[in-house]
Tab-separated table of C-alpha atoms in Angstrom:
chain	number	residue	atom	x	y	z
S	1195	MET	CA	40.990	12.112	-12.378
S	1196	LEU	CA	37.265	11.447	-12.487
S	1197	ASP	CA	35.237	12.044	-9.332
S	1198	LEU	CA	33.504	8.761	-8.445
S	1199	HIS	CA	30.832	10.448	-6.331
S	1200	GLN	CA	29.905	12.747	-9.219
S	1201	ILE	CA	29.862	9.835	-11.681
S	1202	LEU	CA	27.387	7.955	-9.471
S	1203	GLU	CA	25.186	10.983	-8.783
S	1204	SER	CA	24.979	11.669	-12.510
S	1205	GLY	CA	24.261	8.003	-13.227
S	1206	LEU	CA	21.308	7.962	-10.839
S	1207	GLN	CA	19.692	10.605	-13.034
S	1208	GLN	CA	20.311	8.810	-16.362
S	1209	ALA	CA	17.052	7.446	-17.744
S	1210	LYS	CA	18.755	4.577	-19.600
S	1211	ALA	CA	21.185	3.518	-16.867
S	1212	GLY	CA	20.751	0.615	-14.449
S	1213	TRP	CA	22.019	-0.553	-11.066
S	1214	LYS	CA	22.459	-3.911	-9.360
S	1215	MET	CA	23.162	-5.168	-5.877
S	1216	GLY	CA	23.471	-8.902	-5.526
S	1217	SER	CA	25.515	-12.069	-5.628
S	1218	PHE	CA	25.732	-14.961	-8.093
S	1219	GLY	CA	22.091	-16.029	-8.142
S	1220	ALA	CA	20.328	-13.407	-5.997
S	1221	ILE	CA	20.088	-9.861	-7.312
S	1222	ALA	CA	18.038	-6.695	-7.160
S	1223	GLN	CA	18.094	-4.255	-10.069
S	1224	PHE	CA	17.062	-0.616	-10.106
S	1225	CYS	CA	16.269	1.000	-13.449
S	1226	TYR	CA	13.707	3.201	-15.126
S	1227	PRO	CA	10.964	1.925	-17.444
S	1228	GLU	CA	11.320	3.098	-21.039
S	1229	GLY	CA	10.104	6.680	-21.355
S	1230	ASP	CA	10.339	7.518	-17.657
S	1231	THR	CA	12.032	10.759	-16.672
S	1232	PRO	CA	14.160	10.296	-13.526
S	1233	PRO	CA	13.030	12.527	-10.657
S	1234	ALA	CA	15.413	14.729	-8.706
S	1235	LEU	CA	17.563	12.788	-6.259
S	1236	ALA	CA	15.808	12.112	-2.962
S	1237	ALA	CA	19.102	12.615	-1.120
S	1238	PRO	CA	22.809	12.373	-1.998
S	1239	LEU	CA	23.376	9.051	-3.811
S	1240	CYS	CA	19.716	8.136	-3.301
S	1241	GLN	CA	16.973	7.761	-5.907
S	1242	ILE	CA	13.328	6.756	-5.361
S	1243	THR	CA	10.505	6.131	-7.827
S	1244	ASP	CA	7.042	4.591	-7.477
S	1245	LEU	CA	8.496	1.181	-8.404
S	1246	GLY	CA	11.633	1.076	-6.280
S	1247	GLY	CA	14.660	2.909	-4.966
S	1248	ILE	CA	18.384	2.780	-4.312
S	1249	ARG	CA	20.727	4.295	-1.770
S	1250	ILE	CA	24.496	4.033	-2.110
S	1251	ALA	CA	26.806	4.471	0.869
S	1252	LEU	CA	30.169	5.311	-0.666
S	1253	LEU	CA	32.555	4.078	2.001
S	1254	THR	CA	36.277	4.652	2.290
S	1255	GLY	CA	38.164	1.764	0.741
S	1256	VAL	CA	35.894	1.254	-2.277
S	1257	GLN	CA	37.682	0.158	-5.437
S	1258	ALA	CA	35.907	1.001	-8.703
S	1259	VAL	CA	36.346	-1.551	-11.506
S	1260	ALA	CA	35.198	-0.642	-15.020
S	1261	TYR	CA	34.873	-3.519	-17.449
S	1262	GLU	CA	33.416	-4.620	-20.773
S	1263	MET	CA	32.217	-8.167	-21.378
S	1264	LEU	CA	31.482	-10.134	-24.528
S	1265	SER	CA	27.830	-10.442	-25.497
S	1266	PRO	CA	26.287	-13.577	-27.023
S	1267	LYS	CA	25.171	-11.206	-29.793
S	1268	VAL	CA	28.265	-10.773	-31.939
S	1269	ASN	CA	27.580	-7.123	-32.749
S	1270	ARG	CA	27.456	-6.144	-29.077
S	1271	TRP	CA	29.322	-6.034	-25.784
S	1272	THR	CA	28.255	-5.119	-22.255
S	1273	GLN	CA	29.724	-2.567	-19.863
S	1274	ALA	CA	29.630	-1.932	-16.117
S	1275	LEU	CA	31.282	-0.059	-13.279
S	1276	ALA	CA	31.539	-2.247	-10.174
S	1277	LEU	CA	32.015	-0.792	-6.690
S	1278	CYS	CA	34.072	-3.352	-4.803
S	1279	LEU	CA	35.242	-3.962	-1.249
S	1280	PRO	CA	37.821	-6.411	0.107
S	1281	LEU	CA	36.100	-9.710	0.891
S	1282	GLU	CA	36.477	-9.310	4.661
S	1283	ASP	CA	34.832	-5.867	4.501
S	1284	ALA	CA	32.090	-6.936	2.088
S	1285	LEU	CA	30.725	-9.903	4.056
S	1286	MET	CA	27.170	-9.631	5.376
S	1287	ARG	CA	25.324	-11.750	7.976
S	1288	ARG	CA	25.014	-14.861	5.768
S	1289	ARG	CA	21.953	-16.139	7.631
S	1290	ALA	CA	20.819	-19.533	6.364
S	1291	THR	CA	17.217	-19.487	7.614
S	1292	LEU	CA	14.236	-17.154	7.575
S	1293	THR	CA	14.869	-14.522	10.271
S	1294	GLU	CA	12.809	-11.563	11.513
S	1295	LEU	CA	14.869	-8.362	11.796
S	1296	GLY	CA	12.217	-5.974	13.109
S	1297	PRO	CA	10.941	-2.653	11.735
S	1298	ASP	CA	12.907	-1.380	8.742
S	1299	THR	CA	13.824	1.986	10.254
S	1300	ASP	CA	16.346	2.578	7.436
S	1301	ALA	CA	13.718	2.247	4.688
S	1302	LEU	CA	14.108	4.765	1.868
S	1303	ARG	CA	10.565	6.077	2.296
S	1304	GLU	CA	9.155	7.172	5.664
S	1305	GLN	CA	5.918	5.320	4.924
S	1306	ASP	CA	7.798	1.982	4.862
S	1307	GLN	CA	9.773	2.396	8.074
S	1308	ASN	CA	7.212	0.519	10.192
S	1309	GLY	CA	7.227	-2.447	7.829
S	1310	ILE	CA	8.800	-5.603	9.271
S	1311	LEU	CA	11.991	-6.800	7.622
S	1312	PHE	CA	12.784	-10.502	7.217
S	1313	ASP	CA	16.059	-11.948	5.976
S	1314	MET	CA	15.126	-14.785	3.621
S	1315	GLY	CA	18.198	-16.733	4.685
S	1316	LEU	CA	19.945	-17.172	1.355
S	1317	ALA	CA	23.385	-17.115	3.047
S	1318	GLN	CA	25.062	-15.061	0.327
S	1319	PRO	CA	28.534	-13.581	0.880
S	1320	GLN	CA	27.979	-9.864	0.263
S	1321	LEU	CA	24.180	-9.673	0.302
S	1322	ASP	CA	21.316	-9.980	2.772
S	1323	PHE	CA	18.253	-10.647	0.609
S	1324	CYS	CA	15.192	-9.499	2.561
S	1325	ILE	CA	11.474	-8.880	2.261
S	1326	ARG	CA	9.451	-6.215	4.047
S	1327	THR	CA	5.766	-6.350	4.890
S	1328	ALA	CA	3.017	-5.004	7.133
S	1329	ASP	CA	0.497	-7.600	5.911
S	1330	PRO	CA	-0.836	-9.377	9.069
S	1331	GLN	CA	-1.528	-12.658	7.253
S	1332	LEU	CA	1.935	-12.815	5.705
S	1333	LEU	CA	3.532	-11.823	9.009
S	1334	ASP	CA	1.780	-14.746	10.718
S	1335	VAL	CA	3.162	-17.223	8.164
S	1336	LEU	CA	6.683	-15.776	8.256
S	1337	ARG	CA	6.855	-15.709	12.043
S	1338	ALA	CA	5.516	-19.256	12.307
S	1339	ASN	CA	8.314	-20.475	10.034
S	1340	GLN	CA	11.311	-18.560	11.365
S	1341	GLY	CA	14.420	-20.680	11.654
S	1342	ARG	CA	13.508	-22.813	8.635
S	1343	ALA	CA	15.167	-22.742	5.230
S	1344	ILE	CA	13.093	-20.853	2.697
S	1345	THR	CA	13.951	-23.584	0.160
S	1346	ASP	CA	12.429	-26.351	2.326
S	1347	PRO	CA	9.600	-27.786	0.189
S	1348	GLU	CA	7.542	-28.204	3.378
S	1349	ASN	CA	7.955	-24.523	4.285
S	1350	PRO	CA	4.789	-22.577	3.284
S	1351	ALA	CA	6.568	-19.210	3.530
S	1352	MET	CA	7.624	-18.989	-0.115
S	1353	ASP	CA	4.114	-19.642	-1.421
S	1354	ALA	CA	2.816	-16.963	0.951
S	1355	ILE	CA	5.471	-14.524	-0.308
S	1356	PHE	CA	4.518	-15.091	-3.952
S	1357	ALA	CA	0.843	-14.622	-3.090
S	1358	SER	CA	1.425	-11.386	-1.188
S	1359	HIS	CA	4.211	-9.672	-3.220
S	1360	PRO	CA	5.975	-7.918	-0.320
S	1361	HIS	CA	8.684	-5.346	-0.949
S	1362	ARG	CA	12.082	-6.853	-1.652
S	1363	VAL	CA	15.041	-5.202	0.078
S	1364	THR	CA	18.638	-6.135	-0.701
S	1365	LEU	CA	21.321	-4.958	1.698
S	1366	THR	CA	25.072	-4.723	1.119
S	1367	ARG	CA	27.879	-2.818	2.830
S	1368	LEU	CA	27.446	-0.179	0.109
S	1369	GLY	CA	23.733	0.440	0.585
S	1370	ARG	CA	20.393	-1.008	-0.474
S	1371	ILE	CA	17.969	-1.482	-3.337
S	1372	GLU	CA	14.231	-1.684	-2.643
S	1373	VAL	CA	11.664	-3.062	-5.105
S	1374	TYR	CA	7.998	-2.201	-4.619
S	1375	GLN	CA	6.348	-3.768	-7.656
S	1376	LYS	CA	5.164	-7.374	-7.974
S	1377	ILE	CA	7.519	-10.343	-8.043
S	1378	GLY	CA	8.427	-11.736	-11.462
S	1379	GLY	CA	9.154	-15.349	-12.426
S	1380	THR	CA	11.881	-17.573	-10.954
S	1381	ASP	CA	12.850	-19.178	-14.258
S	1382	PRO	CA	16.145	-17.720	-15.635
S	1383	ASN	CA	14.445	-17.508	-19.055
S	1384	SER	CA	11.409	-15.619	-17.788
S	1385	THR	CA	10.851	-11.988	-18.723
S	1386	ALA	CA	11.705	-9.594	-15.902
S	1387	PRO	CA	9.170	-6.937	-14.882
S	1388	VAL	CA	9.776	-3.542	-16.478
S	1389	GLY	CA	11.671	-1.312	-14.052
S	1390	PRO	CA	13.103	-2.333	-10.656
S	1391	HIS	CA	12.982	-6.091	-10.077
S	1392	THR	CA	14.629	-9.010	-8.302
S	1393	HIS	CA	15.779	-12.494	-9.274
S	1394	ILE	CA	16.609	-15.580	-7.222
S	1395	PHE	CA	18.119	-18.557	-9.069
S	1396	TYR	CA	18.577	-21.409	-6.616
S	1397	LYS	CA	20.923	-23.508	-8.763
S	1398	MET	CA	23.330	-20.566	-8.920
S	1399	LEU	CA	23.010	-19.884	-5.192
S	1400	ARG	CA	24.271	-23.353	-4.378
S	1401	LEU	CA	27.635	-22.448	-5.909
S	1402	GLY	CA	28.179	-19.876	-3.148
S	1403	ARG	CA	29.892	-17.391	-5.456
S	1404	SER	CA	29.936	-13.644	-4.951
S	1405	HIS	CA	29.971	-13.001	-8.719
S	1406	ALA	CA	30.301	-14.760	-12.067
S	1407	ALA	CA	33.705	-16.357	-12.639
S	1408	ASN	CA	34.355	-14.490	-15.890
S	1409	THR	CA	33.733	-11.037	-14.389
S	1410	PRO	CA	37.151	-9.320	-14.151
S	1411	ILE	CA	36.996	-8.426	-10.455
S	1412	PRO	CA	40.459	-8.397	-8.797
S	1413	GLU	CA	41.317	-11.357	-6.582
S	1414	GLY	CA	40.195	-10.794	-2.989
S	1415	TRP	CA	37.638	-8.104	-3.910
S	1416	VAL	CA	33.853	-8.389	-4.101
S	1417	PRO	CA	31.373	-6.279	-6.109
S	1418	CYS	CA	28.758	-4.802	-3.755
S	1419	CYS	CA	27.052	-2.428	-6.185
S	1420	GLU	CA	27.213	-2.214	-9.981
S	1421	PHE	CA	26.370	0.684	-12.279
S	1422	TYR	CA	25.371	0.014	-15.896
S	1423	PRO	CA	25.650	3.265	-17.881
S	1424	LYS	CA	23.640	3.819	-21.046
S	1425	SER	CA	24.727	1.254	-23.639
S	1426	PRO	CA	26.031	2.457	-27.005
S	1427	VAL	CA	24.626	-0.609	-28.807
S	1428	GLU	CA	21.605	-1.927	-26.891
S	1429	GLY	CA	18.252	-0.362	-26.050
S	1430	PRO	CA	16.713	-0.593	-22.556
S	1431	MET	CA	14.459	-3.505	-23.589
S	1432	GLY	CA	17.313	-5.456	-25.183
S	1433	ALA	CA	16.826	-4.481	-28.822
S	1434	ASP	CA	19.681	-3.565	-31.157
S	1435	LYS	CA	20.125	0.136	-31.772
S	1436	ASP	CA	22.276	2.366	-33.939
S	1437	PHE	CA	25.749	2.960	-32.538
S	1438	ASP	CA	25.770	5.845	-30.027
S	1439	PRO	CA	29.244	7.462	-30.096
S	1440	ALA	CA	28.548	9.734	-27.103
S	1441	ALA	CA	27.529	6.816	-24.861
S	1442	PHE	CA	30.540	4.837	-26.086
S	1443	ASP	CA	33.010	7.657	-25.378
S	1444	ALA	CA	31.506	8.298	-21.940
S	1445	PHE	CA	32.208	4.739	-20.836
S	1446	GLN	CA	35.657	4.677	-22.443
S	1447	ASN	CA	36.557	7.552	-20.096
S	1448	LEU	CA	35.605	5.378	-17.105
S	1449	LEU	CA	37.467	2.423	-18.584
S	1450	GLN	CA	40.674	4.411	-18.971
S	1451	VAL	CA	40.649	5.255	-15.250
S	1452	TRP	CA	39.241	2.079	-13.691
S	1453	GLY	CA	39.736	-0.641	-16.327
S	1454	ALA	CA	42.157	-3.592	-16.252
S	1455	PRO	CA	45.530	-2.641	-17.785
S	1456	ASP	CA	45.854	-5.862	-19.804
S	1457	TYR	CA	42.365	-5.364	-21.258
S	1458	LEU	CA	43.131	-1.782	-22.233
S	1459	ALA	CA	46.504	-2.708	-23.714
S	1460	ALA	CA	45.080	-5.564	-25.794
S	1461	LYS	CA	42.265	-3.437	-27.187
S	1462	SER	CA	44.655	-0.595	-27.954
S	1463	ASP	CA	47.038	-2.934	-29.788
S	1464	CYS	CA	44.124	-4.350	-31.799
S	1465	TRP	CA	42.942	-0.893	-32.853
S	1466	ALA	CA	46.491	0.204	-33.704
S	1467	GLY	CA	46.921	-2.834	-35.960
S	1468	LEU	CA	43.648	-2.180	-37.750
S	1469	ASP	CA	44.408	1.517	-38.106
S	1470	ALA	CA	47.794	0.664	-39.673
S	1471	LYS	CA	46.105	-1.938	-41.937
S	1472	GLN	CA	48.362	-4.687	-40.616
S	1473	ASP	CA	47.852	-8.380	-41.146
S	1474	PRO	CA	46.305	-10.039	-38.024
S	1475	ALA	CA	49.401	-12.268	-37.846
S	1476	SER	CA	51.281	-9.168	-36.681
S	1477	MET	CA	49.497	-9.377	-33.316
S	1478	LYS	CA	50.189	-12.107	-30.805
S	1479	GLU	CA	47.112	-13.413	-29.031
S	1480	PRO	CA	47.090	-12.211	-25.384
S	1481	SER	CA	47.939	-14.830	-22.778
S	1482	THR	CA	45.123	-13.848	-20.365
S	1483	ARG	CA	41.363	-14.248	-20.747
S	1484	VAL	CA	40.913	-10.553	-19.944
S	1485	GLY	CA	43.358	-9.630	-22.717
S	1486	ARG	CA	41.679	-11.932	-25.238
S	1487	THR	CA	38.333	-10.380	-24.351
S	1488	GLY	CA	39.905	-6.975	-24.984
S	1489	VAL	CA	40.856	-7.977	-28.522
S	1490	ARG	CA	37.451	-9.509	-29.296
S	1491	ASN	CA	35.536	-6.515	-27.976
S	1492	GLY	CA	37.969	-4.223	-29.769
S	1493	LEU	CA	37.052	-5.881	-33.078
S	1494	ARG	CA	33.322	-5.597	-32.400
S	1495	GLN	CA	33.670	-1.964	-31.433
S	1496	TRP	CA	35.810	-1.174	-34.487
S	1497	ARG	CA	33.086	-2.596	-36.719
S	1498	ARG	CA	30.421	-0.438	-35.049
S	1499	MET	CA	32.633	2.662	-35.327
S	1500	HIS	CA	34.067	2.135	-38.829
S	1501	GLY	CA	31.834	-0.390	-40.593
S	1502	ASP	CA	32.633	-3.655	-42.372
S	1503	SER	CA	35.851	-4.311	-44.271
S	1504	PRO	CA	37.729	-7.336	-45.648
S	1505	LEU	CA	40.648	-6.570	-43.296
S	1506	LEU	CA	38.368	-6.525	-40.263
S	1507	ASP	CA	36.919	-9.875	-41.303
S	1508	GLN	CA	40.462	-11.278	-41.493
S	1509	TRP	CA	41.137	-10.121	-37.930
S	1510	CYS	CA	37.831	-11.522	-36.717
S	1511	ALA	CA	38.541	-14.860	-38.390
S	1512	VAL	CA	41.646	-15.140	-36.205
S	1513	PHE	CA	40.513	-13.620	-32.905
S	1514	ASP	CA	36.679	-13.620	-32.875
S	1515	PRO	CA	35.464	-16.066	-35.551
S	1516	LYS	CA	31.765	-15.903	-34.682
S	1517	SER	CA	31.688	-12.165	-35.418
S	1518	THR	CA	33.222	-12.439	-38.900
S	1519	GLY	CA	31.055	-10.419	-41.229
S	1520	GLY	CA	29.286	-8.783	-38.304
S	1521	GLY	CA	27.156	-11.792	-37.436
């Protein structure tokens, strides 16, 4: 069996890995800018850079869920390891208005522990989305508007936040991510800052979801922290790259231990059929969405591992038509 603690400690020192704590519409991400060398860990399961930091509290009762998702780019897929808690254990304060919480004595850096923490009041299930500041002018505005919704168009707090760029601090039952650099755009199509950053998408927040509906998280469980190991097909800035067999195999090891059985079975059946040079009609389409995703990702991965072939195109025409011919 793999040791989850060791997997996470190693991941925090991977230059091309990423981390997320958030809900459906409010997230903080910790990652390294291209070319950065990760420093030594600041503490067990804790990493800090000049742009941000993360601390993971690995509690008893965590369920790891490894999964691969389809990418809009037909020659790719995505991969993640989610650390999940039962819904009742994952829930945070769910405050609906701007609320002062006092000095952030749990801040990752000693220099930030006198900064004042404010919950922005996004009322998310497994996440308290906060800001931290010692700026007297911003503190005056925030304190004058406590108890009001941050989304109220008459509330001046959000404009003051964008003008001041306070630290963003996201809190879950499994730890925190802190972001020190400036705030990026609020448009889902905007380019995120390089390195640690946050996003708030208000249309998504209104749905009140803990995670996207197509993410294969078991019923009754909630992702509180997600680890994105180095991708075998995508560079840190989103560009295509040559297939990386070592990165691929490393995640397949996680998937074998913490992946969904129907996903693994469907992908295995797909690969066995291709290896035996069988007609795609020999395989029945899986009855679950997770299983169908397993077949489609299996075809994309086979192409990256073995190259193009007429037989592979036949399989793709049946199970993943958009990827026929490799896109």
